Short mmCIF file of C-alpha atoms and ligand atoms in Angstrom, two decimals:
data_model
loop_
_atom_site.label_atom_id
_atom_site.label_comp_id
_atom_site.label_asym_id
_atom_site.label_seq_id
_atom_site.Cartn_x
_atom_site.Cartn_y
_atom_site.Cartn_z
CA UNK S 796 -15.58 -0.44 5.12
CA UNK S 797 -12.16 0.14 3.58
CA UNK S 798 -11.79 0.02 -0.15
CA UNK S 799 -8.99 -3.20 -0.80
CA UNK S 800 -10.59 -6.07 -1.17
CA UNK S 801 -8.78 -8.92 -0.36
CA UNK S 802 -10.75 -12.26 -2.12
CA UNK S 803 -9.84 -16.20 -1.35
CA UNK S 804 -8.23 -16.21 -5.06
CA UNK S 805 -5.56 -13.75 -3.54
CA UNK S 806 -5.21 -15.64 -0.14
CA UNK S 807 -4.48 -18.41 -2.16
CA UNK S 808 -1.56 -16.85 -3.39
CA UNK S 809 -0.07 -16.28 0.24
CA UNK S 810 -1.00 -20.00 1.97
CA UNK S 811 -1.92 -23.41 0.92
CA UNK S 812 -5.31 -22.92 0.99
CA UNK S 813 -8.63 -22.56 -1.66
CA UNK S 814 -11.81 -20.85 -2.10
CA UNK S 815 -13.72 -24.12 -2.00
CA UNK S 816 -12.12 -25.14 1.49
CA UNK S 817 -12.67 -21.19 2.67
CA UNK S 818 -16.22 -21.24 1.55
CA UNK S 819 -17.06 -24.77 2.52
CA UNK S 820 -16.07 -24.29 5.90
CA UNK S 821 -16.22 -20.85 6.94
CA UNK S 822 -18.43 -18.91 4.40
CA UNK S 823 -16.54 -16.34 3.89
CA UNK S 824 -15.72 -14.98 0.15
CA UNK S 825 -13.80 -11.82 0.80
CA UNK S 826 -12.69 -9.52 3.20
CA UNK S 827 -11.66 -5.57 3.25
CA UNK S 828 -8.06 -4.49 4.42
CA UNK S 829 -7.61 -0.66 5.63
CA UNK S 830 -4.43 -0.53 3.49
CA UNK S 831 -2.14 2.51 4.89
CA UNK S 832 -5.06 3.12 7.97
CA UNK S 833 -5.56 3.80 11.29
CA UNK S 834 -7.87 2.12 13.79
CA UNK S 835 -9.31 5.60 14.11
CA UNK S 836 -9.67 6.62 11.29
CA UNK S 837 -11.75 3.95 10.03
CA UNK S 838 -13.59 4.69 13.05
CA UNK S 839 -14.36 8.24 12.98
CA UNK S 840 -16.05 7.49 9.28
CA UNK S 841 -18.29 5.17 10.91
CA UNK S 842 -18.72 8.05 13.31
CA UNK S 843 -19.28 10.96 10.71
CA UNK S 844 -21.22 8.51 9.56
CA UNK S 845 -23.73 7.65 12.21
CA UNK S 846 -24.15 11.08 13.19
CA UNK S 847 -25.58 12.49 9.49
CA UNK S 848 -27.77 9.29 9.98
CA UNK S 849 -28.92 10.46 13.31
CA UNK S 850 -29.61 14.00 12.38
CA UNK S 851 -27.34 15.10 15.31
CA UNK S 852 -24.01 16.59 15.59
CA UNK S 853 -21.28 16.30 18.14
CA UNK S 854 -21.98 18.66 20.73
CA UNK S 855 -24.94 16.29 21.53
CA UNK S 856 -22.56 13.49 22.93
CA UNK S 857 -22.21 12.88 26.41
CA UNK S 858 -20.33 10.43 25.97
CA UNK S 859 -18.44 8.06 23.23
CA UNK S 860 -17.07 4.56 23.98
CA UNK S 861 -14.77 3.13 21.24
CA UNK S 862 -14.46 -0.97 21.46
CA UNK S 863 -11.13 -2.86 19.26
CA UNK S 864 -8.95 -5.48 19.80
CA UNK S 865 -6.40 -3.78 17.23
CA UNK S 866 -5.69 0.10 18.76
CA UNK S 867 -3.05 1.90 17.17
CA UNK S 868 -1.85 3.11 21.01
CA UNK S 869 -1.87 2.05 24.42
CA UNK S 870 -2.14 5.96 25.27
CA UNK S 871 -4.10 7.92 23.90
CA UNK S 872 -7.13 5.69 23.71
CA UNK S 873 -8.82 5.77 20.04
CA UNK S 874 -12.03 7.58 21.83
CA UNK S 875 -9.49 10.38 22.45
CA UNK S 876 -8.42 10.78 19.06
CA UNK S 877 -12.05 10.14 17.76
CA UNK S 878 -13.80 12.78 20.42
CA UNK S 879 -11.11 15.35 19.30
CA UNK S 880 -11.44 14.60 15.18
CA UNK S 881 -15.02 14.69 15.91
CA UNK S 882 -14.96 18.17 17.86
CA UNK S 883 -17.15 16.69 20.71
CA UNK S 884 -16.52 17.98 23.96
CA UNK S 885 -17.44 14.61 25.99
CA UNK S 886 -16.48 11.67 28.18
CA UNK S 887 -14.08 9.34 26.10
CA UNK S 888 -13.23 5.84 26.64
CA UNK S 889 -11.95 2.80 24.89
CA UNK S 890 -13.53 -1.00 25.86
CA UNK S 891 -11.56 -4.04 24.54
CA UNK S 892 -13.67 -7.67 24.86
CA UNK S 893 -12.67 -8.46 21.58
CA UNK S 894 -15.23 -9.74 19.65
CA UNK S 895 -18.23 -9.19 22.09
CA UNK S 896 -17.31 -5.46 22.22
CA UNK S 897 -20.21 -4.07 20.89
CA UNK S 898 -22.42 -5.88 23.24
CA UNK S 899 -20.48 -4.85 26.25
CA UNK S 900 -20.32 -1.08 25.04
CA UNK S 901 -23.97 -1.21 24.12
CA UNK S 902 -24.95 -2.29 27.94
CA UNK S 903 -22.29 0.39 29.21
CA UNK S 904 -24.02 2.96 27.06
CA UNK S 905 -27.51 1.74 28.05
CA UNK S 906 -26.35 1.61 31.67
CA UNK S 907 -25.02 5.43 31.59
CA UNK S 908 -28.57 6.28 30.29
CA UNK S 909 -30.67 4.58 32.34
CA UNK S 910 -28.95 5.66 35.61
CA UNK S 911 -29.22 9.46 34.08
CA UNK S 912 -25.39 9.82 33.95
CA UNK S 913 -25.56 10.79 30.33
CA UNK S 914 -28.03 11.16 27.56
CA UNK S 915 -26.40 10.64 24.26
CA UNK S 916 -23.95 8.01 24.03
CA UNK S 917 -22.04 6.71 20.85
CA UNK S 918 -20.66 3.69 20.44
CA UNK S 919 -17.92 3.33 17.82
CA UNK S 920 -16.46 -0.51 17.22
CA UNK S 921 -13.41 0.09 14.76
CA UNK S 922 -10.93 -2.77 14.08
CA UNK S 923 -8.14 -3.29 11.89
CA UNK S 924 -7.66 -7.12 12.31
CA UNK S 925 -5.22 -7.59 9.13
CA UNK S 926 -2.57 -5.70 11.08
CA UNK S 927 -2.33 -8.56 13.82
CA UNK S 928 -2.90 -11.35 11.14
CA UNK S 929 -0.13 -14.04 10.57
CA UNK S 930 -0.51 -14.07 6.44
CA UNK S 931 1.13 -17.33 6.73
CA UNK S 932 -1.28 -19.21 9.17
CA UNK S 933 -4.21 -20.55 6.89
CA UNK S 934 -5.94 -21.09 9.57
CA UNK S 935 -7.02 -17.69 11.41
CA UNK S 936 -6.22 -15.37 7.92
CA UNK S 937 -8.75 -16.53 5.99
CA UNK S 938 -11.19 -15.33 8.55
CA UNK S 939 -10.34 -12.03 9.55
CA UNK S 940 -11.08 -8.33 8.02
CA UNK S 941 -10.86 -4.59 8.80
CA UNK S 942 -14.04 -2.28 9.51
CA UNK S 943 -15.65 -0.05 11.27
CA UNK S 944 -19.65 0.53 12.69
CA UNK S 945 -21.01 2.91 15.04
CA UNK S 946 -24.48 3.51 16.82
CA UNK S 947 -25.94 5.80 18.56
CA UNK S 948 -28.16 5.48 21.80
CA UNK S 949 -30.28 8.39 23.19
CA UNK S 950 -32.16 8.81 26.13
CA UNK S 951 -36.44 8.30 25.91
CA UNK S 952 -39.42 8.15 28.15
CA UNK S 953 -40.70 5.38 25.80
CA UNK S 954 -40.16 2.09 28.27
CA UNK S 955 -40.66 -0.31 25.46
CA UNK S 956 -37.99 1.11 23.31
CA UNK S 957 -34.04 0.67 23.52
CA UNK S 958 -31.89 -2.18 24.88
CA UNK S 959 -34.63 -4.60 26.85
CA UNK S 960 -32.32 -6.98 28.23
CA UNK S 961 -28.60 -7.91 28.34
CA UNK S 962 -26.53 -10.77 29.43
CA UNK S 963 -22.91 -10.65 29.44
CA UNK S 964 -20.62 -13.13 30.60
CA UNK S 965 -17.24 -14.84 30.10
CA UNK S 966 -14.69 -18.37 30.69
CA UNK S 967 -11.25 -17.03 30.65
CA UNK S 968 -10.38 -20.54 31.33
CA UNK S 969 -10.38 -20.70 27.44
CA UNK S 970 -8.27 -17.67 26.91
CA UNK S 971 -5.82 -19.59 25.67
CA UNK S 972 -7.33 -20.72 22.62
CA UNK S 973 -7.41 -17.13 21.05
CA UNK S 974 -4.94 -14.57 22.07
CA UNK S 975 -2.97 -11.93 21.15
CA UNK S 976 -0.13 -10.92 23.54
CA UNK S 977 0.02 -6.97 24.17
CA UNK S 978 3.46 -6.72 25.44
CA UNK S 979 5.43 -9.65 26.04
CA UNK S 980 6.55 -10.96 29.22
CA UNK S 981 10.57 -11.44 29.94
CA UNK S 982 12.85 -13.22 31.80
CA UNK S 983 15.43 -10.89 30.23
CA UNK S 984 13.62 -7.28 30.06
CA UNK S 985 16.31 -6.03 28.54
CA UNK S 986 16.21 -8.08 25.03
CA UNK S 987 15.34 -6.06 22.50
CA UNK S 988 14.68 -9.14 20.07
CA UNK S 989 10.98 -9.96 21.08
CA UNK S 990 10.06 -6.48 21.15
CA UNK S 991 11.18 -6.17 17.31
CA UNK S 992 9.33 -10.19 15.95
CA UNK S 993 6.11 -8.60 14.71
CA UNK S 994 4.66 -12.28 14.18
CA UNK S 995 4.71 -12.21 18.74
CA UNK S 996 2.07 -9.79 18.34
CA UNK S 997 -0.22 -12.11 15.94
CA UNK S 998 -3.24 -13.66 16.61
CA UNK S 999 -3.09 -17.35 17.94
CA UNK S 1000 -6.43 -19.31 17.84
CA UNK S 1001 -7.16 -22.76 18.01
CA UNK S 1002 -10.23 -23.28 15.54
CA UNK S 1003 -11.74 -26.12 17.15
CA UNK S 1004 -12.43 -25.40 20.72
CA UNK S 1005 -13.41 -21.58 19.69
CA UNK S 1006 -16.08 -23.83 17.45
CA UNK S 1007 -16.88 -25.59 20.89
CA UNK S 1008 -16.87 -22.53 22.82
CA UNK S 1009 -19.60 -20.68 20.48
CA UNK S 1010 -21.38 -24.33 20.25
CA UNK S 1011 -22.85 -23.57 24.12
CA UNK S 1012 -22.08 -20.45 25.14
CA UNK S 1013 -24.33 -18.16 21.79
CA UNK S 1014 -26.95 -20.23 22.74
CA UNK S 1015 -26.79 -19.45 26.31
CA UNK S 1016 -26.35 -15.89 25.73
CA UNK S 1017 -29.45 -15.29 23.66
CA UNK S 1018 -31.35 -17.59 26.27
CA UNK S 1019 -30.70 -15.29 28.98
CA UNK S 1020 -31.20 -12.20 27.27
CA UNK S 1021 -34.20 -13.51 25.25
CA UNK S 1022 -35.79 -14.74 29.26
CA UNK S 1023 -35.07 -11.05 30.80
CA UNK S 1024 -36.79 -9.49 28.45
CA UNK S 1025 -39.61 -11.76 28.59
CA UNK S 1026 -39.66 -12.83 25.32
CA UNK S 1027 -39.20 -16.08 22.87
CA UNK S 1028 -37.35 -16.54 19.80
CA UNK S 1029 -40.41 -16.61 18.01
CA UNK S 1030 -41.24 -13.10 18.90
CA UNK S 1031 -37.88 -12.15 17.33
CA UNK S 1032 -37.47 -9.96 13.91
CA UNK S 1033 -33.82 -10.34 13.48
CA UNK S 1034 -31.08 -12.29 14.91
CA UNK S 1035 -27.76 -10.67 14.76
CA UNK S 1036 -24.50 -12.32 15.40
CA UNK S 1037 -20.83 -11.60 15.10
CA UNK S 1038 -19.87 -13.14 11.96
CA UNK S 1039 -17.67 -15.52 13.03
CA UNK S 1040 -18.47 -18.72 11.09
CA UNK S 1041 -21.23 -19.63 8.76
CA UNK S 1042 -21.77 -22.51 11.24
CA UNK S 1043 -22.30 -20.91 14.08
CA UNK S 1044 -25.09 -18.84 12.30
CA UNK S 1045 -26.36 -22.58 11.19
CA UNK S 1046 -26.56 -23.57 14.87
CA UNK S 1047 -28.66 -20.52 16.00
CA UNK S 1048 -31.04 -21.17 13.25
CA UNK S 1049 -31.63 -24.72 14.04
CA UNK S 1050 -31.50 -24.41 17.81
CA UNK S 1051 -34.11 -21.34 18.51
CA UNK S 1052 -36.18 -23.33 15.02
CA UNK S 1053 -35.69 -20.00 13.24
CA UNK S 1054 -35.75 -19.40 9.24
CA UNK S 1055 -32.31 -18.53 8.19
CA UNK S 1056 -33.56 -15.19 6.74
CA UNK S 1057 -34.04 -14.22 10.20
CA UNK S 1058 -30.48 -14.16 10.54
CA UNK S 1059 -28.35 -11.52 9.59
CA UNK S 1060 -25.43 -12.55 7.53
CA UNK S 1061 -22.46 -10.25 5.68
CA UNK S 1062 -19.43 -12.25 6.82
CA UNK S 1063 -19.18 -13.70 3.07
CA UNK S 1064 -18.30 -9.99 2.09
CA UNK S 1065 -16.44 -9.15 5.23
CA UNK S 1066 -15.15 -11.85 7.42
CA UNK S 1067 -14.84 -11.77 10.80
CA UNK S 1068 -14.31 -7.92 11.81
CA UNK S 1069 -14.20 -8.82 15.41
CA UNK S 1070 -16.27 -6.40 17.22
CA UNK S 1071 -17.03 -4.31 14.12
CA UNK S 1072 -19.20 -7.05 12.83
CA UNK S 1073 -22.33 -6.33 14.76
CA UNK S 1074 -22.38 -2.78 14.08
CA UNK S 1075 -21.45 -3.12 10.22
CA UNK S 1076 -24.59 -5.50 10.07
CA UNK S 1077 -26.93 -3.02 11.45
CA UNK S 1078 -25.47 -0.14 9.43
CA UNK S 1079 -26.47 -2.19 6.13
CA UNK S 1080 -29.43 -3.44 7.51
CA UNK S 1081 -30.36 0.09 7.66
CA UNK S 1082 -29.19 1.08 4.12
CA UNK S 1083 -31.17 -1.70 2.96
CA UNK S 1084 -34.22 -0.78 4.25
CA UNK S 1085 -34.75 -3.95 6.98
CA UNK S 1086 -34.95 -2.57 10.10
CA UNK S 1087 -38.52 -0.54 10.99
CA UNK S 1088 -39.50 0.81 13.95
CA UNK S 1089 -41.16 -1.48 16.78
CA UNK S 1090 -38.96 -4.33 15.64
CA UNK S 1091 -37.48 -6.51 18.03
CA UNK S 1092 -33.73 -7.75 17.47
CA UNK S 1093 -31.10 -9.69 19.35
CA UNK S 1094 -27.71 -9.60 18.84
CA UNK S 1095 -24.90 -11.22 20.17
CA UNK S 1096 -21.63 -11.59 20.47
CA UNK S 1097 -18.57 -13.86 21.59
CA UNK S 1098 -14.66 -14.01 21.33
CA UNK S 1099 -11.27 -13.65 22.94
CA UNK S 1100 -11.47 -14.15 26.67
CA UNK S 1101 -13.21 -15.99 26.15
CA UNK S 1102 -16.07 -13.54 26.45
CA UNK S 1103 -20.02 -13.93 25.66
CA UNK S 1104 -22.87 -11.91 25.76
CA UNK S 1105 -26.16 -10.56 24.01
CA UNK S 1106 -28.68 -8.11 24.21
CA UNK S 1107 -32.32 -7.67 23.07
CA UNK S 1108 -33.54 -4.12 21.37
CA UNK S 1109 -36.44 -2.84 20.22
CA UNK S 1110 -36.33 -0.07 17.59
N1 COA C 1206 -7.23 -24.00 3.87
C1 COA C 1206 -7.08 -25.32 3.71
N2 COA C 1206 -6.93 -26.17 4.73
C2 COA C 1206 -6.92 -25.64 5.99
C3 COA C 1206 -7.08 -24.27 6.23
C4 COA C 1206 -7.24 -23.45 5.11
N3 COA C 1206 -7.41 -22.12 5.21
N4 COA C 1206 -7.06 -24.06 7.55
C5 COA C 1206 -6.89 -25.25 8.14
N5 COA C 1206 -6.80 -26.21 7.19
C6 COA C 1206 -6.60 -27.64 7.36
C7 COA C 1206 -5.92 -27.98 8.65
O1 COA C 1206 -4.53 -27.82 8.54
C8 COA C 1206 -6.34 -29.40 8.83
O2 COA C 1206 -5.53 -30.21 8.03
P1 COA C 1206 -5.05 -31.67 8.55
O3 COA C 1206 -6.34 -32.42 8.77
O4 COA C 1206 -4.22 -32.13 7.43
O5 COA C 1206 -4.31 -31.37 9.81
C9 COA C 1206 -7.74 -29.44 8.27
O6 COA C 1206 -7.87 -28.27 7.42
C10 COA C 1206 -8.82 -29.37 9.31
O7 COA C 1206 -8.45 -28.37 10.25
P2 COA C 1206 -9.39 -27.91 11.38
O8 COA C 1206 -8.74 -26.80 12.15
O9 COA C 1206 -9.87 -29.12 12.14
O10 COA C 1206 -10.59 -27.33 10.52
P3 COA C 1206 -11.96 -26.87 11.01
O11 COA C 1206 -13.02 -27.64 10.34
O12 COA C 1206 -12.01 -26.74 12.52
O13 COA C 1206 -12.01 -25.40 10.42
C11 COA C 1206 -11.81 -23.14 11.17
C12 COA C 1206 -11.08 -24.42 10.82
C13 COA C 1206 -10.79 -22.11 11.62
C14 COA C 1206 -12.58 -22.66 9.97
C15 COA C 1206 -12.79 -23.48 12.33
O14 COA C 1206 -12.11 -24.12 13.36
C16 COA C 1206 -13.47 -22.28 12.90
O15 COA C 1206 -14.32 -21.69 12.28
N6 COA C 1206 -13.11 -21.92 14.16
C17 COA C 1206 -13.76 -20.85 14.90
C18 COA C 1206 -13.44 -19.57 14.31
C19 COA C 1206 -14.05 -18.49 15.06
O16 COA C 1206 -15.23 -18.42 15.19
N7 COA C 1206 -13.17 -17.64 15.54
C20 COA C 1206 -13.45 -16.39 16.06
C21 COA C 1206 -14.30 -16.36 17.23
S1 COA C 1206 -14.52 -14.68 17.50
#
């Protein structure tokens, strides 16, 4: 995580808006901004990172699949950079499904292993949200935050361990309700204007159909991926979700019947990080001391697209 943190006293400041309001109906307390940082670099700490965890170092990756929503190029991809910094000598490539990232990756990487394309693959989710933020639209940036997780995924004979199931899926016919344009579209190519209005570049959501969206589609996801596997909710350790909204996390608890405990929540220290989120929660998970071997977790994740998706893992 980077260092600035940016609290709802200071947001305050920028919009009409208060920490009662933030809290009440999002959850979220504070978030960190990579002041002065790349996308990259934020994610090759997480990488650094997750290899010391692993006990490995870089020669061992076949293969290392960086997911954002907020590169700092079109060309070269972040993996690039990352693979170089890292001094791995590997496939690179860069995945963008915005907030479900790290679900999509995770199935890629679990896909490359199981068909024996590659043995080691690292998946690095590394977003700097506050650089697409609209400081003066109260209602996307009080949500959003900058971070970075990684995890690695390694090849074993042991059938009951790794990614069990996956479901992905998506309705671009809501793509409209959160988007970010890329490059914009002209009837005169030649006008510089658009090209130089950083707020074209923000992120647009409409709150209330993205609550709609994640209403149906979370629970569908973790239905699916909880029914390949073979498995119930009640044979589940730990739920964990992009932190999106507090609410959301309310509906999973109340829909599978699950204690909230059993759901993994940071967003009140991070916001939404978009597809850093699931990742960051594992990471401290881990520090914490949570996660044990032969536990059984789900996590899931939804966004722009508007994509869906989850997968079930057994340490
Ligand atoms: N502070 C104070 N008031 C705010 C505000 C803020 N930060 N943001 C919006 N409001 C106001 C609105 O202007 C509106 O005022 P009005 O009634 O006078 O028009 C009122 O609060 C209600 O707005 P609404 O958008 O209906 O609020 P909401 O209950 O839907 O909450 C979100 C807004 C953004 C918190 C909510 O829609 C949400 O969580 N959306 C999904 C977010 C998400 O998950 N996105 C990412 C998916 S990856």
């Amino acid at each position: 995580m980077p260092e600035f943190v940016l609290t709802n006293d200071i947001l305050e400041q920028l919009v009409d808006t208060n920490d009662e309001w933030i809290v009440k109906r999002t959850g979220i307390r504070e978030r960190r901004i990579a002041k002065g940082m790349h996308t990259w670099e934020l994610g090759l700490r997480a990488a650094e990172r997750a290899l010391e965890d692993a006990g490995l170092t870089a020669d061992a990756l076949d293969m290392i699949i960086v997911t954002t929503c907020s590169p700092d190029f079109f060309s070269p991809i972040e993996a690039s950079v990352i693979q170089d910094k890292l001094g791995a000598k590997c496939a690179a490539m860069d995945m963008n499904t915005c907030c479900s990232g790290f679900v999509y990756a995770s199935d890629v990487a679990d896909s490359f292993i199981k068909c024996g394309k590659a043995k080691t693959v690292m998946v690095i989710s590394a977003e700097t949200l506050s650089r697409v933020t609209d400081y003066t639209d109260r209602g996307t940036c009080v949500l959003l935050g900058d971070g970075a997780g990684a995890a690695i995924y390694t090849a074993t004979e042991e059938t009951d361990k790794g990614i069990l199931s996956s479901f992905l899926s998506s309705d671009g016919s809501g793509a409209e309700y959160l988007y970010m344009e890329a490059l914009p579209v002209e009837q005169e190519p030649l006008s510089a204007e658009r090209f130089c209005d950083p707020k074209a570049r923000f992120l647009k959501m409409a709150g209330a159909p993205v609550v709609r969206f994640t209403a149906w589609a979370v629970p569908k996801a973790i239905d699916e991926a909880l029914h390949r596997a073979g498995l119930t909710a009640a044979e589940i350790d730990w739920v964990v979700p992009h932190q999106a909204n507090l609410r959301i996390l309310d509906v999973i608890a109340k829909k599978y019947n699950l204690p909230k405990e059993k759901i993994y929540v940071n967003l009140d220290r991070f916001g939404n990080t978009s597809s850093a989120s699931i990742p960051l929660a594992l990471a401290e998970m881990r520090q914490n001391g949570l996660l044990h071997e032969g536990q059984t977790l789900v996590c899931t994740g939804f966004g722009g697209g508007l994509t869906y998706g989850a997968f079930v893992i057994r340490l």
